[in-house]
Coordinates of C-alpha atoms in Angstrom, one line a residue:
Chain A
M4 CA 118.2 138.0 55.7
E5 CA 121.4 137.6 53.9
P6 CA 124.6 138.1 55.8
P7 CA 126.1 141.5 55.3
A8 CA 128.0 140.8 52.2
K9 CA 131.3 142.5 51.5
G10 CA 130.7 145.3 49.2
T11 CA 132.3 148.3 47.8
V12 CA 130.7 151.7 47.6
T13 CA 132.1 153.9 45.0
P14 CA 130.7 157.3 44.2
L15 CA 130.0 157.6 40.6
A16 CA 131.8 160.9 40.5
S17 CA 135.1 159.1 41.1
L18 CA 134.6 156.8 38.2
F19 CA 133.4 159.5 35.8
S20 CA 134.2 163.0 36.8
E21 CA 131.4 165.3 36.0
E22 CA 133.4 167.7 34.0
E23 CA 135.0 165.1 31.9
A24 CA 131.6 163.6 31.2
R25 CA 130.3 166.9 30.1
K26 CA 133.3 167.6 28.0
A27 CA 132.9 164.2 26.4
A28 CA 129.2 164.9 25.8
S29 CA 129.9 168.2 24.2
Y30 CA 132.6 166.7 22.0
V31 CA 130.3 164.0 20.9
E32 CA 127.6 166.5 20.1
E33 CA 130.0 168.4 17.9
K34 CA 130.7 165.3 16.0
I35 CA 127.0 164.8 15.7
G36 CA 126.7 168.3 14.2
E37 CA 129.4 167.6 11.7
K38 CA 127.8 164.4 10.7
R39 CA 124.5 166.2 10.3
V40 CA 126.0 168.7 8.0
E41 CA 127.4 166.0 5.9
M42 CA 124.1 164.3 5.8
N43 CA 122.4 167.5 4.6
R44 CA 124.9 167.8 1.8
L45 CA 124.2 164.2 0.8
Q46 CA 120.5 164.9 0.9
Q47 CA 120.9 167.8 -1.4
F48 CA 122.8 165.6 -3.8
V49 CA 120.0 163.1 -3.6
D50 CA 117.4 165.7 -4.3
E51 CA 119.4 167.1 -7.2
N52 CA 119.7 163.7 -8.6
D53 CA 116.0 163.1 -8.5
N54 CA 115.3 166.3 -10.3
L55 CA 117.8 165.4 -13.0
I56 CA 116.3 162.0 -13.5
N57 CA 112.9 163.6 -14.1
L58 CA 114.5 166.1 -16.5
V59 CA 116.4 163.5 -18.5
K60 CA 113.2 161.5 -18.7
K61 CA 111.3 164.4 -20.2
L62 CA 113.8 165.8 -22.6
P63 CA 113.5 163.1 -25.2
D64 CA 109.9 164.0 -25.5
Q65 CA 110.8 166.8 -28.0
L66 CA 113.3 167.1 -30.7
H67 CA 114.5 170.5 -29.5
H68 CA 114.0 172.5 -26.5
N69 CA 114.3 176.3 -26.5
V70 CA 116.5 177.3 -23.7
M71 CA 118.8 180.0 -22.5
V72 CA 122.3 178.8 -23.0
P73 CA 124.6 180.3 -20.5
F74 CA 127.7 181.9 -21.7
G75 CA 129.9 182.2 -18.8
K76 CA 128.5 183.3 -15.5
M77 CA 126.9 186.5 -16.4
A78 CA 125.5 186.0 -19.9
F79 CA 123.0 183.8 -21.7
F80 CA 122.3 183.1 -25.2
P81 CA 118.9 182.1 -26.4
G82 CA 119.3 178.7 -28.0
R83 CA 118.0 175.2 -28.4
L84 CA 118.8 171.9 -26.9
I85 CA 119.4 169.4 -29.7
H86 CA 120.0 165.7 -29.7
T87 CA 117.9 165.5 -26.8
N88 CA 118.4 161.8 -26.4
E89 CA 122.2 162.1 -26.0
C90 CA 123.9 163.0 -22.8
L91 CA 127.5 163.4 -21.9
V92 CA 128.0 162.0 -18.4
L93 CA 131.0 162.5 -16.1
L94 CA 132.0 159.2 -14.7
G95 CA 134.7 160.7 -12.5
E96 CA 138.4 161.4 -12.9
N97 CA 137.8 163.4 -16.0
Y98 CA 136.2 160.4 -17.8
Y99 CA 133.1 161.3 -19.8
T100 CA 130.8 159.1 -21.8
D101 CA 128.0 159.6 -24.2
R102 CA 124.8 157.9 -23.1
S103 CA 121.3 157.8 -24.2
S104 CA 118.7 159.3 -22.0
K105 CA 117.5 156.0 -20.7
Q106 CA 121.0 154.9 -20.0
T107 CA 121.6 158.2 -18.3
V108 CA 118.6 157.6 -16.1
D109 CA 119.9 154.2 -15.1
F110 CA 123.2 155.7 -14.3
L111 CA 121.6 158.3 -12.2
K112 CA 119.6 155.7 -10.3
R113 CA 122.7 153.8 -9.5
R114 CA 124.3 156.9 -8.3
D115 CA 121.2 157.5 -6.1
K116 CA 121.6 154.1 -4.5
T117 CA 125.2 154.9 -3.6
L118 CA 124.1 158.1 -2.0
Q119 CA 121.3 156.4 -0.1
S120 CA 123.7 153.9 1.4
Q121 CA 126.0 156.7 2.4
I122 CA 123.2 158.4 4.1
H123 CA 122.2 155.3 5.9
S124 CA 125.7 154.8 7.3
L125 CA 125.8 158.4 8.3
K126 CA 122.5 158.0 10.1
A127 CA 123.8 155.0 12.0
E128 CA 126.9 156.9 13.0
I129 CA 124.8 159.8 14.2
E130 CA 122.6 157.5 16.3
D131 CA 125.7 155.9 17.9
F132 CA 127.0 159.3 18.7
Q133 CA 123.7 160.3 20.1
T134 CA 123.5 157.4 22.4
E135 CA 127.0 158.1 23.5
A136 CA 126.2 161.7 24.1
S137 CA 123.1 160.8 26.1
F138 CA 125.1 158.4 28.2
F139 CA 127.7 161.0 28.9
A140 CA 125.0 163.5 29.8
T141 CA 123.2 161.2 32.2
T142 CA 126.5 160.1 33.8
A143 CA 127.4 163.7 34.3
S144 CA 124.1 164.5 35.9
E145 CA 124.3 161.4 38.1
A146 CA 127.8 162.2 39.1
A147 CA 126.6 165.7 40.0
E148 CA 123.8 164.3 42.1
G149 CA 126.3 162.1 43.9
L150 CA 125.0 158.8 42.8
V151 CA 126.9 155.9 44.3
E152 CA 127.8 152.6 42.8
I153 CA 127.5 149.6 45.2
R154 CA 128.9 146.3 44.5
E155 CA 128.3 143.2 46.7
E156 CA 129.5 139.7 46.5
Y157 CA 126.8 137.3 45.6
V158 CA 126.3 134.7 48.3
E159 CA 124.5 131.7 47.0
E160 CA 121.9 130.2 49.4
D161 CA 121.8 126.5 49.8
S162 CA 118.8 125.6 47.7
S163 CA 118.9 121.9 48.4
A164 CA 117.1 122.1 51.7
P165 CA 113.5 122.9 51.9
V166 CA 112.3 126.4 52.5
I167 CA 112.2 125.9 56.2
Q168 CA 115.7 124.9 56.3
S169 CA 116.8 127.7 54.1
S170 CA 114.9 130.1 56.2
E171 CA 116.5 128.5 59.2
R172 CA 119.8 128.8 57.6
E173 CA 119.4 132.4 56.9
P174 CA 119.2 133.4 60.5
S175 CA 121.8 130.8 61.1
N176 CA 124.1 132.4 58.7
I177 CA 123.8 135.5 60.7
S178 CA 124.5 133.7 64.0
G179 CA 126.8 130.8 63.9
G180 CA 125.1 128.9 66.7
E181 CA 121.8 129.0 65.0
A182 CA 123.5 127.8 61.9
E183 CA 124.5 124.6 63.6
E184 CA 121.1 124.0 64.8
G185 CA 119.6 124.7 61.5
E186 CA 122.1 122.3 59.9
L187 CA 121.3 119.8 62.5
E188 CA 117.7 120.2 61.9
D189 CA 118.2 119.8 58.2
D190 CA 120.3 116.8 58.7
D191 CA 118.0 115.4 61.2
F192 CA 115.1 116.0 59.0
A193 CA 116.8 114.3 56.1
R194 CA 117.7 111.4 58.2
I195 CA 114.3 111.2 59.6
M196 CA 112.8 111.2 56.3
S197 CA 115.1 108.5 55.0
R198 CA 114.4 106.6 58.1
L199 CA 110.7 107.0 57.6
N200 CA 111.0 105.7 54.1
E201 CA 112.8 102.7 55.4
L202 CA 110.3 102.2 58.0
E203 CA 107.5 102.4 55.6
E204 CA 109.2 99.8 53.6
L205 CA 109.6 97.6 56.6
E206 CA 106.2 98.4 57.9
D207 CA 104.5 95.7 56.0
D208 CA 106.7 93.1 57.6
D209 CA 106.5 94.9 60.9
F210 CA 102.9 95.3 60.5
A211 CA 102.4 91.6 60.1
R212 CA 104.5 90.9 63.1
I213 CA 102.8 93.5 65.2
M214 CA 99.5 92.2 64.2
S215 CA 100.4 88.8 65.2
R216 CA 101.8 90.0 68.4
L217 CA 98.8 92.1 69.0
N218 CA 96.6 89.1 68.5
E219 CA 98.5 87.3 71.1
L220 CA 98.2 90.1 73.5
E221 CA 94.6 90.4 72.9
M222 CA 94.2 86.8 73.7
E223 CA 95.9 87.3 76.9
E224 CA 94.0 90.4 77.7
E225 CA 90.8 88.8 77.1
Q226 CA 91.8 86.2 79.5
E227 CA 92.7 88.7 82.1
G228 CA 89.8 90.9 81.5
E229 CA 88.8 93.8 79.5
D230 CA 89.3 96.4 82.1
G231 CA 92.6 97.4 80.9
G232 CA 91.8 96.6 77.4
D233 CA 92.4 100.1 76.3
R234 CA 95.2 100.6 78.5
G235 CA 96.5 97.3 77.8
E236 CA 96.4 98.0 74.3
E237 CA 98.1 101.2 74.9
H238 CA 100.5 99.5 77.1
D239 CA 100.9 96.6 74.9
S240 CA 101.5 98.6 71.9
P241 CA 104.0 100.8 73.6
I242 CA 105.4 97.8 75.4
E243 CA 105.7 95.9 72.3
I244 CA 107.2 98.7 70.6
L245 CA 109.4 99.3 73.6
E246 CA 110.6 95.8 73.7
E247 CA 111.2 95.7 70.1
S248 CA 113.0 98.9 70.3
Q249 CA 115.0 97.7 73.1
H250 CA 116.1 94.6 71.4
D251 CA 116.7 95.8 67.9
L252 CA 117.8 98.8 66.2
V253 CA 115.5 97.4 63.6
K254 CA 112.9 97.4 66.2
G255 CA 113.8 100.9 66.7
I256 CA 113.1 101.2 63.0
R257 CA 110.0 99.5 63.6
G258 CA 109.3 101.7 66.4
E259 CA 109.8 104.4 64.1
T260 CA 107.7 102.7 61.6
D261 CA 105.2 102.1 64.3
C262 CA 105.4 105.6 65.4
G263 CA 105.2 106.5 61.8
R264 CA 102.4 104.2 61.4
I265 CA 100.8 105.2 64.4
E266 CA 101.3 108.7 63.8
Y267 CA 101.0 108.8 60.2
G268 CA 98.9 106.3 58.6
K269 CA 99.5 103.0 60.2
Q270 CA 97.8 103.8 63.3
E271 CA 96.0 100.7 62.4
T272 CA 98.5 98.9 64.3
T273 CA 98.0 101.0 67.2
I274 CA 94.4 100.6 66.9
S275 CA 94.7 97.0 66.6
V276 CA 97.2 96.8 69.2
P277 CA 95.3 98.5 71.9
M278 CA 92.3 96.6 70.8
K279 CA 94.0 93.3 70.9
T280 CA 96.3 93.9 73.7
S281 CA 93.9 94.9 76.2
G282 CA 95.0 91.9 78.1
H283 CA 98.3 91.9 76.6
S284 CA 99.5 94.7 78.5
S285 CA 99.3 93.2 81.7
S286 CA 100.7 89.9 80.8
I287 CA 103.3 90.8 78.3
R288 CA 104.6 93.9 79.6
E289 CA 106.1 93.7 82.9
P290 CA 106.9 97.3 83.1
R291 CA 103.4 98.0 82.3
V292 CA 102.2 96.0 85.2
S293 CA 103.2 98.6 87.5
E294 CA 102.9 102.0 86.4
P295 CA 106.0 103.0 88.1
R296 CA 107.6 100.1 86.5
V297 CA 106.4 101.1 83.3
K298 CA 107.2 104.5 83.9
A299 CA 110.5 103.5 85.1
K300 CA 110.9 101.4 82.1
V301 CA 109.6 104.1 80.1
I302 CA 111.9 106.4 81.6
Q303 CA 114.7 103.9 81.5
V304 CA 113.9 103.0 78.1
L305 CA 113.8 106.5 77.1
P306 CA 117.2 107.2 78.3
E307 CA 118.4 104.0 76.9
T308 CA 116.8 104.6 73.7
H309 CA 118.0 108.0 73.7
P310 CA 121.6 107.1 73.9
H311 CA 120.9 104.7 71.1
K312 CA 119.4 107.3 69.2
D313 CA 121.2 109.3 66.8
L314 CA 119.2 111.7 65.1
D315 CA 117.8 108.7 63.3
D316 CA 116.8 107.0 66.5
P317 CA 114.5 109.7 67.5
L318 CA 112.0 108.1 65.3
N319 CA 112.5 104.9 67.1
C320 CA 112.3 106.6 70.3
I321 CA 109.3 108.4 69.1
G322 CA 107.5 105.2 68.5
P323 CA 108.0 103.8 71.9
M324 CA 108.0 107.2 73.4
S325 CA 104.7 108.0 72.0
Q326 CA 103.5 104.9 73.6
Y327 CA 105.3 105.7 76.6
L328 CA 103.8 109.0 76.6
P329 CA 100.4 107.6 76.9
K330 CA 101.7 105.4 79.5
G331 CA 103.2 108.3 81.2
D332 CA 100.0 110.1 81.0
Q333 CA 98.2 107.1 82.1
S334 CA 100.5 106.6 84.9
R335 CA 99.7 109.9 86.0
S336 CA 102.6 112.0 87.0
A337 CA 102.7 115.0 84.9
T338 CA 106.4 114.8 85.3
A339 CA 106.6 111.4 84.0
Q340 CA 104.4 112.4 81.2
Q341 CA 106.4 115.4 80.7
N342 CA 109.5 113.4 80.6
A343 CA 108.0 110.9 78.3
G344 CA 106.2 113.6 76.7
T345 CA 109.4 115.4 76.1
W346 CA 111.0 112.4 74.8
R347 CA 108.1 111.5 72.8
D348 CA 107.6 114.9 71.7
F349 CA 111.1 115.0 70.6
Q350 CA 110.8 111.9 68.7
A351 CA 107.3 112.3 67.7
T352 CA 108.0 115.6 66.3
A353 CA 110.9 114.3 64.4
A354 CA 109.0 111.3 63.2
I355 CA 105.6 112.7 62.8
S356 CA 106.0 115.7 60.7
T357 CA 108.6 116.8 58.4
A358 CA 107.7 120.2 59.2
K359 CA 108.3 119.5 62.7
A360 CA 112.0 119.1 62.1
K361 CA 112.1 122.6 63.4
T362 CA 110.2 121.6 66.4
N363 CA 112.7 119.1 67.4
V364 CA 115.2 121.8 67.7
L365 CA 112.8 124.1 69.1
G366 CA 112.3 121.8 71.9
P367 CA 110.0 120.1 74.3
Q368 CA 107.2 122.5 73.9
K369 CA 106.4 121.3 70.6
I370 CA 107.2 117.8 71.5
E371 CA 104.4 117.8 74.0
S372 CA 101.9 118.5 71.4
P373 CA 103.1 115.8 69.2
I374 CA 103.5 113.6 72.1
E375 CA 99.9 114.1 72.8
K376 CA 99.2 113.2 69.4
P377 CA 100.6 109.8 69.6
E378 CA 99.0 109.3 72.9
P379 CA 95.6 110.0 71.5
E380 CA 96.4 107.4 69.0
F381 CA 96.7 104.8 71.6
D382 CA 93.8 106.1 73.4
S383 CA 91.8 106.0 70.4
T384 CA 92.8 102.5 69.8
K385 CA 91.5 101.6 73.2
A386 CA 88.1 102.8 72.4
F387 CA 87.4 100.9 69.3
T388 CA 85.1 103.0 67.4
G389 CA 86.5 106.1 68.9
S390 CA 90.0 104.8 68.1
I391 CA 89.2 104.1 64.6
V392 CA 87.8 107.4 64.1
E393 CA 90.5 109.0 65.9
H394 CA 93.1 107.1 64.1
A395 CA 91.7 108.2 60.8
H396 CA 91.6 111.6 62.3
I397 CA 95.0 111.2 63.7
Q398 CA 96.3 110.0 60.5
E399 CA 95.0 113.1 58.9
T400 CA 96.0 115.4 61.6
S401 CA 98.7 113.7 63.4
T402 CA 98.9 115.3 66.7
H403 CA 95.9 117.4 67.4
S404 CA 93.5 114.6 67.9
H405 CA 95.9 112.6 69.9
T406 CA 96.4 115.3 72.4
Q407 CA 92.8 115.3 73.2
S408 CA 92.4 111.7 73.4
S409 CA 95.6 111.2 75.3
V410 CA 94.4 113.4 78.0
S411 CA 91.4 111.3 78.6
Q412 CA 93.3 108.1 78.6
P413 CA 95.8 108.5 81.4
S414 CA 93.2 107.6 83.9
K415 CA 92.5 104.3 82.3
P416 CA 95.9 103.1 82.1
V417 CA 96.5 103.9 85.7
S418 CA 93.7 101.6 86.8
R419 CA 94.8 99.1 84.4
F420 CA 98.2 99.0 85.7
K421 CA 96.9 98.6 89.1
A422 CA 94.7 95.8 88.0
Q423 CA 97.6 94.2 86.2
R424 CA 99.8 94.6 89.1
R425 CA 97.5 92.5 91.0
Chain B
M23 CA 150.5 200.8 39.0
E24 CA 152.3 201.3 35.8
E25 CA 152.6 197.7 35.2
G26 CA 148.9 197.3 35.8
R27 CA 148.2 200.0 33.4
Q28 CA 150.4 198.5 30.9
K29 CA 148.6 195.2 31.2
D30 CA 145.3 196.8 30.7
L31 CA 146.5 198.7 27.8
Q32 CA 148.0 195.5 26.4
L33 CA 144.7 193.8 26.7
L34 CA 142.9 196.7 25.0
E35 CA 145.3 196.5 22.2
E36 CA 144.9 192.8 21.8
I37 CA 141.2 193.3 21.6
I38 CA 141.6 196.0 19.0
D39 CA 143.9 193.6 17.1
K40 CA 141.2 191.0 17.0
G41 CA 138.6 193.5 15.8
L42 CA 140.9 194.9 13.2
K43 CA 141.9 191.6 12.0
Q44 CA 138.4 190.5 11.5
K45 CA 137.6 193.6 9.6
L46 CA 140.6 192.9 7.5
V47 CA 139.4 189.5 6.7
H48 CA 136.0 190.8 5.6
A49 CA 137.4 193.4 3.4
T50 CA 139.7 191.0 1.8
A51 CA 136.9 188.6 1.1
S52 CA 134.7 191.2 -0.6
R53 CA 137.6 192.4 -2.6
D54 CA 138.2 188.9 -3.9
K55 CA 134.6 188.8 -5.1
I56 CA 135.1 191.8 -7.1
F57 CA 138.2 190.4 -8.5
E58 CA 136.2 187.4 -9.7
E59 CA 133.6 189.5 -11.2
Q60 CA 136.2 191.4 -13.0
K61 CA 137.7 188.2 -14.4
V62 CA 134.3 187.0 -15.6
L63 CA 133.7 190.2 -17.4
S64 CA 137.0 190.2 -19.0
D65 CA 136.5 186.6 -20.2
L66 CA 133.1 187.5 -21.6
R67 CA 134.5 190.4 -23.4
K68 CA 137.2 188.4 -25.0
N69 CA 134.7 185.8 -26.1
L70 CA 132.4 188.3 -27.7
E71 CA 135.3 190.0 -29.4
T72 CA 136.4 186.6 -30.7
L73 CA 132.8 186.0 -32.0
E74 CA 132.8 189.4 -33.6
K75 CA 136.1 188.8 -35.3
N76 CA 135.2 185.5 -36.7
A77 CA 131.7 186.6 -37.5
V78 CA 130.3 183.6 -35.8
N79 CA 126.6 183.5 -35.8
S80 CA 125.8 180.1 -34.4
L81 CA 127.6 177.9 -32.2
K82 CA 127.2 174.5 -30.5
T83 CA 127.9 174.0 -27.0
M84 CA 127.3 171.6 -24.1
V85 CA 124.9 172.5 -21.5
N86 CA 125.3 171.3 -17.9
L87 CA 121.9 169.8 -17.0
G88 CA 123.1 169.3 -13.4
S89 CA 125.5 166.9 -11.6
E90 CA 127.8 167.1 -14.6
V91 CA 125.4 165.7 -17.1
Y92 CA 125.8 167.6 -20.4
M93 CA 123.5 167.9 -23.3
Q94 CA 124.2 169.3 -26.7
A95 CA 122.8 172.7 -27.4
E96 CA 122.9 174.9 -30.4
V97 CA 122.9 178.7 -30.5
P98 CA 121.5 179.6 -33.9
D99 CA 121.9 183.3 -33.5
T100 CA 124.5 184.9 -31.3
Q101 CA 123.4 188.4 -32.0
H102 CA 121.3 188.7 -28.9
I103 CA 122.7 188.1 -25.6
F104 CA 121.2 188.4 -22.1
M105 CA 123.4 190.1 -19.6
D106 CA 123.2 190.1 -15.8
V107 CA 123.0 193.7 -14.7
G108 CA 122.6 192.9 -11.0
L109 CA 119.6 192.5 -8.7
G110 CA 118.4 189.5 -10.7
F111 CA 117.8 191.4 -13.9
Y112 CA 119.0 190.3 -17.3
V113 CA 119.0 192.7 -20.2
E114 CA 118.9 191.7 -23.7
F115 CA 121.7 193.2 -25.7
T116 CA 123.0 192.9 -29.1
R117 CA 126.5 191.8 -29.4
Q118 CA 127.9 195.2 -29.8
E119 CA 125.8 196.7 -27.0
A120 CA 127.0 193.9 -24.9
L121 CA 130.6 194.8 -25.5
D122 CA 130.0 198.4 -24.6
Y123 CA 128.2 197.3 -21.5
I124 CA 130.9 195.1 -20.5
A125 CA 133.4 197.9 -20.9
Q126 CA 131.5 200.1 -18.7
K127 CA 131.0 197.4 -16.2
E128 CA 134.7 196.7 -16.1
E129 CA 135.4 200.3 -15.2
R130 CA 133.0 200.3 -12.4
T131 CA 134.6 197.1 -11.2
K132 CA 137.9 198.6 -11.1
K133 CA 136.7 201.5 -9.0
Q134 CA 135.2 199.1 -6.6
L135 CA 138.4 197.3 -6.4
E136 CA 140.3 200.4 -5.6
E137 CA 137.9 201.3 -2.9
Y138 CA 138.2 198.0 -1.3
T139 CA 141.9 198.0 -1.6
G140 CA 142.0 201.3 0.2
V141 CA 139.9 200.0 3.1
I142 CA 142.1 197.0 3.4
T143 CA 145.1 199.1 3.5
Q144 CA 143.7 201.2 6.2
I145 CA 142.9 198.3 8.3
K146 CA 146.3 196.9 7.9
G147 CA 147.8 200.1 8.9
R148 CA 145.7 200.2 12.1
I149 CA 146.9 196.8 13.0
K150 CA 150.4 197.7 12.6
L151 CA 149.9 200.7 14.8
A152 CA 148.4 198.6 17.5
H153 CA 151.3 196.3 17.4
Y154 CA 153.7 199.1 17.7
Q155 CA 151.9 200.5 20.7
I156 CA 152.0 197.2 22.4
Q157 CA 155.6 196.9 21.8
Q158 CA 156.2 200.3 23.3
L159 CA 154.3 199.5 26.4
L160 CA 156.1 196.3 26.9
N161 CA 159.5 197.8 26.3
L162 CA 159.0 200.9 28.5
P163 CA 159.4 199.3 31.9
E164 CA 162.4 197.4 30.8
E165 CA 164.0 200.1 28.9
N166 CA 166.2 202.9 30.1
P167 CA 164.9 206.4 29.3
S168 CA 167.5 206.7 26.6
S169 CA 166.5 203.5 24.8
S170 CA 162.8 204.4 25.0
R171 CA 163.5 207.6 23.3
Q172 CA 165.3 205.7 20.6
R173 CA 162.3 203.4 20.2
T174 CA 159.9 206.2 19.8
F175 CA 161.9 207.2 16.8

């Protein structure tokens, strides 16, 4: 996943030669032995001290104790311990003091504390030495085994983009071309999302406008007849959107919003549009009147819109395109559809799904599916009940339903156009 | 060949030297112990003789309870004394008997000392001999026949 980071491979043996490590380990162990001897000595002192404390405590119990009094190293005199409460204590440096037995006991206890602290420090030292020795030993063994130390530079991944992007980036890092695409996708996606947000904000206004427009179209359609109602709606909506998109960038936004609406949640407009604009299509949309015209327009528009489009525009394009797509489908030629489809797909994918940001890059294939999705939207709008349902359905699952509906619709628009042409 | 032999011999002599020196060390240590014993005995004897002279029957002393903590002790009667006769036995003597005993012991100690001294001397001699042989071997290849002869002397 990550690019081959620069790294260094160093055999552990080079850093710590085995022999040296073993020597160090043995040296440290010697030290440990010395410390242990010292600690044993101290422990002996402690034990002796404890015995002495007990003895000194017991001695005052009697006035005299019969003892063997040593006379040099080799002779004893039988004698008695007298003044059992008095002790001569060596303070150090040839300083002696007479102490009572209780005072002597206290003195000995203080001495015991000193000894204990010394023992503690020695223990700590021994532990340190032990850890050191173990470290040396393990290092020596590792060096003998040929352990290798690997160092790599840490390459931070861009965590700002979503997982998809990051996953895209990873391969892109590996291959530069892909990186560009991934970046583009990320950028596109970001832009699209921002655009969508804008569109949603504008949607209300646009929605009102569209609704009014649709109403007008409906009126016209009703006048003309309801044959092409669905188609008209389809046509109308796309036409409207197309016109709008043609005129304004804002329209484009609208288109996006429309697309967004249509595709996302505001397919209400589409629903309404097709419903209303059954007759609209014919009257309002000249391009629609003739399929070829429409197509041409569609196609023309598409290219026009395309140039307009930046990555942001795709949304705009998607809107009209999605509509165009149904038209295209309606109009019949697979090619037209495909063209429109491709356009739409491209836009639709961009607009419809955030997840489809990839799809944009991926290409037409995916576009088609989304294209179909918007198409079904329109188609669904034509059939009132069906449209409503589908819209809801579409809203939930943006493209899938559309695809199905879109397929069925193409036929209708065709006839509608013909009728309108007349 | 000769050089090789010489080297081997040299090594042998060095080994001998080490062995001999160790023996020397041991012997010297044991002799020092005997010296100490002798000293203790002489001190004891002197003390007893002092006690005898002054007709001291009782004495006060300080007894080491351990870790340099002393307690007063009194010896009411110094007539009886317990002596270490070796192997962990202590025999009760009267003062006079003790003095006799000490005298005997001192003689034995002297004999032991003489023995050890002899052993040590022997070891030292061997070491010197070994050194001399090494020297000879080293000098031979370098020497002229005439000088070697001189060295042997």
